Short mmCIF file of C-alpha atoms in Angstrom, two decimals:
data_model
loop_
_atom_site.label_atom_id
_atom_site.label_comp_id
_atom_site.label_asym_id
_atom_site.label_seq_id
_atom_site.Cartn_x
_atom_site.Cartn_y
_atom_site.Cartn_z
CA MET A 16 116.67 171.80 116.65
CA SER A 17 117.33 171.08 120.32
CA GLU A 18 119.57 168.14 121.14
CA HIS A 19 118.32 167.57 124.70
CA ASP A 20 115.08 167.75 126.64
CA LEU A 21 116.68 169.84 129.38
CA VAL A 22 120.06 171.43 129.96
CA ILE A 23 121.03 172.84 133.36
CA ARG A 24 123.96 175.20 132.84
CA ASN A 25 126.69 176.78 134.94
CA GLY A 26 125.79 175.17 138.27
CA THR A 27 128.12 173.87 140.96
CA VAL A 28 127.58 170.11 141.01
CA ILE A 29 127.76 168.22 144.31
CA ASP A 30 127.42 164.63 143.16
CA GLY A 31 127.47 162.76 146.47
CA SER A 32 130.78 161.01 145.77
CA GLY A 33 132.62 163.01 148.44
CA ARG A 34 134.70 165.06 146.04
CA ALA A 35 134.57 168.83 146.01
CA GLY A 36 131.87 170.61 144.05
CA PHE A 37 132.70 171.39 140.44
CA GLY A 38 131.28 173.59 137.71
CA ALA A 39 129.36 171.71 135.03
CA ASP A 40 126.35 171.60 132.75
CA ILE A 41 123.90 168.71 132.93
CA ALA A 42 121.97 167.33 129.96
CA ILE A 43 118.78 165.33 130.53
CA ASP A 44 116.85 163.25 127.99
CA GLY A 45 113.79 161.15 128.71
CA GLY A 46 114.07 161.89 132.42
CA ARG A 47 117.65 160.55 132.60
CA ILE A 48 120.95 162.39 132.98
CA VAL A 49 122.96 161.76 129.80
CA LYS A 50 125.91 164.09 130.33
CA VAL A 51 127.64 165.99 133.11
CA GLY A 52 130.33 168.40 131.94
CA LYS A 53 130.42 170.90 129.11
CA VAL A 54 127.19 170.52 127.13
CA THR A 55 127.47 172.18 123.73
CA GLY A 56 124.05 171.19 122.40
CA SER A 57 120.93 173.16 123.27
CA GLY A 58 117.95 171.98 125.30
CA ARG A 59 114.25 172.37 124.64
CA GLU A 60 114.29 173.81 128.14
CA GLU A 61 117.33 175.45 129.69
CA ILE A 62 117.97 176.49 133.28
CA ASP A 63 120.75 178.87 134.24
CA ALA A 64 122.05 177.57 137.58
CA SER A 65 124.78 180.19 137.95
CA GLY A 66 125.53 180.75 141.64
CA ARG A 67 123.49 177.69 142.61
CA ILE A 68 124.24 174.14 143.73
CA VAL A 69 122.95 171.19 141.68
CA THR A 70 122.69 167.85 143.49
CA PRO A 71 121.03 164.47 143.07
CA GLY A 72 117.65 164.25 144.79
CA PHE A 73 117.83 163.41 148.49
CA VAL A 74 116.17 160.31 149.95
CA ASP A 75 114.39 160.92 153.26
CA VAL A 76 114.55 157.44 154.79
CA HIS A 77 112.68 158.27 158.00
CA THR A 78 109.25 159.80 157.50
CA HIS A 79 105.76 159.25 158.86
CA TYR A 80 103.73 160.21 155.81
CA ASP A 81 101.78 156.93 156.12
CA GLY A 82 98.49 158.77 156.52
CA GLN A 83 99.39 161.90 154.58
CA VAL A 84 100.08 159.93 151.40
CA THR A 85 96.44 158.86 151.35
CA TRP A 86 95.09 162.40 151.06
CA GLU A 87 97.93 164.74 149.94
CA THR A 88 99.70 165.04 146.61
CA ARG A 89 102.49 167.32 147.90
CA LEU A 90 104.54 165.66 150.62
CA LEU A 91 105.60 168.70 152.57
CA PRO A 92 107.95 169.65 154.04
CA SER A 93 110.23 167.01 152.46
CA SER A 94 109.59 167.99 148.85
CA ASN A 95 110.48 171.62 149.64
CA HIS A 96 114.02 170.63 150.66
CA GLY A 97 115.41 168.78 147.65
CA VAL A 98 113.99 165.41 148.69
CA THR A 99 112.85 163.35 145.72
CA THR A 100 112.06 160.07 147.53
CA VAL A 101 110.51 159.45 150.94
CA VAL A 102 110.27 156.19 152.86
CA GLY A 103 107.36 155.53 155.22
CA GLY A 104 106.29 152.78 157.58
CA ASN A 105 109.06 153.62 160.02
CA CYS A 106 109.31 152.87 163.75
CA GLY A 107 106.90 149.95 163.40
CA VAL A 108 103.88 152.26 163.16
CA GLY A 109 101.48 152.76 160.28
CA PHE A 110 98.00 152.03 158.98
CA ALA A 111 98.15 148.68 157.19
CA PRO A 112 97.10 146.00 157.58
CA CYS A 113 94.06 147.20 159.50
CA ARG A 114 90.55 145.96 160.18
CA PRO A 115 87.82 148.61 160.60
CA GLN A 116 87.54 147.98 164.34
CA ASP A 117 91.27 148.67 164.84
CA ARG A 118 91.51 152.03 163.06
CA ASP A 119 91.21 154.12 166.21
CA ALA A 120 93.94 152.09 167.93
CA LEU A 121 96.42 152.64 165.09
CA ILE A 122 95.59 156.35 164.94
CA ALA A 123 96.17 156.59 168.70
CA VAL A 124 99.59 154.96 168.35
CA MET A 125 100.61 157.33 165.54
CA GLU A 126 99.33 160.34 167.47
CA GLY A 127 101.22 159.30 170.59
CA VAL A 128 104.48 158.55 168.81
CA GLU A 129 104.58 161.29 166.19
CA ASP A 130 102.38 164.02 167.69
CA ILE A 131 100.15 164.10 164.60
CA PRO A 132 96.72 165.37 165.71
CA GLU A 133 94.08 162.63 165.81
CA ILE A 134 91.52 164.83 164.04
CA VAL A 135 93.82 165.22 161.03
CA MET A 136 94.14 161.46 160.59
CA THR A 137 90.49 160.70 161.36
CA THR A 138 89.35 163.28 158.82
CA GLY A 139 91.97 162.61 156.16
CA ILE A 140 92.51 158.86 155.94
CA PRO A 141 89.98 157.25 153.53
CA TRP A 142 90.52 153.69 154.84
CA ASN A 143 89.82 152.11 151.46
CA TRP A 144 92.07 149.13 152.24
CA GLU A 145 92.47 146.38 154.81
CA THR A 146 95.60 144.47 153.80
CA PHE A 147 99.04 145.91 153.13
CA PRO A 148 98.88 145.05 149.40
CA GLU A 149 95.57 146.92 149.23
CA TYR A 150 97.22 149.91 150.93
CA LEU A 151 99.99 149.88 148.32
CA GLU A 152 97.37 149.63 145.59
CA THR A 153 95.67 152.73 147.01
CA LEU A 154 98.97 154.62 146.83
CA ALA A 155 99.64 153.34 143.30
CA HIS A 156 96.50 155.13 142.11
CA ARG A 157 97.60 158.46 143.60
CA GLN A 158 100.03 161.04 142.23
CA PHE A 159 102.74 162.67 144.32
CA ASP A 160 105.27 165.41 143.77
CA ILE A 161 108.05 162.98 144.81
CA ASP A 162 108.56 159.20 144.90
CA VAL A 163 107.24 157.11 147.80
CA GLY A 164 108.46 153.79 149.20
CA MET A 165 106.67 152.01 152.04
CA GLN A 166 107.83 149.51 154.63
CA VAL A 167 105.42 147.21 156.43
CA PRO A 168 105.29 148.18 160.13
CA HIS A 169 105.13 145.73 163.02
CA SER A 170 102.44 147.36 165.20
CA PRO A 171 99.60 147.10 162.66
CA ILE A 172 100.58 143.50 161.91
CA ARG A 173 100.50 142.63 165.60
CA VAL A 174 97.10 144.26 166.13
CA TYR A 175 95.74 142.70 162.93
CA VAL A 176 96.68 139.21 164.10
CA MET A 177 96.19 139.53 167.86
CA GLY A 178 93.47 142.15 168.18
CA GLU A 179 93.02 143.38 171.73
CA ARG A 180 95.75 141.03 172.95
CA GLY A 181 98.19 142.93 170.76
CA VAL A 182 96.98 146.30 172.02
CA LYS A 183 97.45 145.09 175.61
CA ARG A 184 100.99 143.91 174.76
CA GLU A 185 100.35 140.28 175.57
CA ASP A 186 102.90 137.75 174.36
CA SER A 187 102.27 136.36 170.90
CA THR A 188 101.79 132.64 170.36
CA GLU A 189 103.57 130.56 167.74
CA GLU A 190 100.35 130.55 165.73
CA ASP A 191 100.26 134.37 165.94
CA ARG A 192 103.83 134.58 164.71
CA GLN A 193 103.12 132.24 161.80
CA GLN A 194 100.30 134.53 160.71
CA MET A 195 102.55 137.58 161.09
CA ARG A 196 105.24 135.98 158.94
CA ALA A 197 102.66 135.27 156.24
CA ILE A 198 101.49 138.90 156.31
CA VAL A 199 105.07 140.17 156.02
CA LYS A 200 105.77 137.83 153.11
CA GLU A 201 102.61 138.98 151.34
CA ALA A 202 103.52 142.64 151.94
CA VAL A 203 107.07 142.29 150.61
CA GLN A 204 105.86 140.38 147.57
CA ALA A 205 103.40 143.23 146.93
CA GLY A 206 106.15 145.86 147.05
CA ALA A 207 106.99 146.72 150.66
CA ILE A 208 110.66 147.71 150.70
CA GLY A 209 111.27 146.44 154.22
CA VAL A 210 109.85 145.66 157.65
CA THR A 211 110.12 147.95 160.66
CA THR A 212 109.77 147.56 164.39
CA SER A 213 110.85 149.45 167.49
CA ARG A 214 112.13 148.78 170.98
CA SER A 215 110.02 151.60 172.41
CA TRP A 216 106.96 150.61 174.45
CA ALA A 217 105.22 153.67 173.00
CA HIS A 218 105.11 151.88 169.64
#
C-alpha cells in the first residue's frame, strides 16, 4: 500500500531560501508537502524529476488578468511558467466597482495602459457585478488553473464615486473621499488583498 499521495523523486530542489540547490525527494499528502529529503515510502503517484529543478510555485504579483479571470480558466502565460498564484488589480486599474454606464471608460483605461484590445474585453467580460464584493463573488464561482488574489484599484473607485468628474480628473471633494474610503473598507472586508493606485496620468 502506498504511503503518500505523491512522491517526486531525484529532483534538484531550489527552495527559495537562498541556499544552493540540493538533491531530494518530496512527499505530498492531502495537497501538502510532508517531507523533503530521502523518501523511502512509495506514492500512489510518482514523478521522476531526474535532471529537473523542483521549486515552490512562483507568485506573480503584477498582472492585469482583471478581465481575463472573468472568462478564462487558464491564466496564460503565467501558469505556463511555474506561477501558481497571480495578483490582479494592479496600477490602480480594473473593472470593479463599476456601474453599467462606466464600463466603456474602464475598458478604455485598461486598453490604454496595458494595450489589451478593446474588442477582447468588450466581448469577454460578462459584467455580472457592480460592486467589488460582487466581482469577487463572480471569481469565487469560477475555476482556474492557478490561485488568484485581487486588489481593489483606485481608478474604478474614483469613477464609481465621481462619475464624469473622475474621468475628467477633477479634484475630489471630502464627501467623495468618504465614499471612496467606505468602498475600500467594504472591498477589503470582502477579500481584497490590498489597494492600488498609480502616479501616472494614463491611469
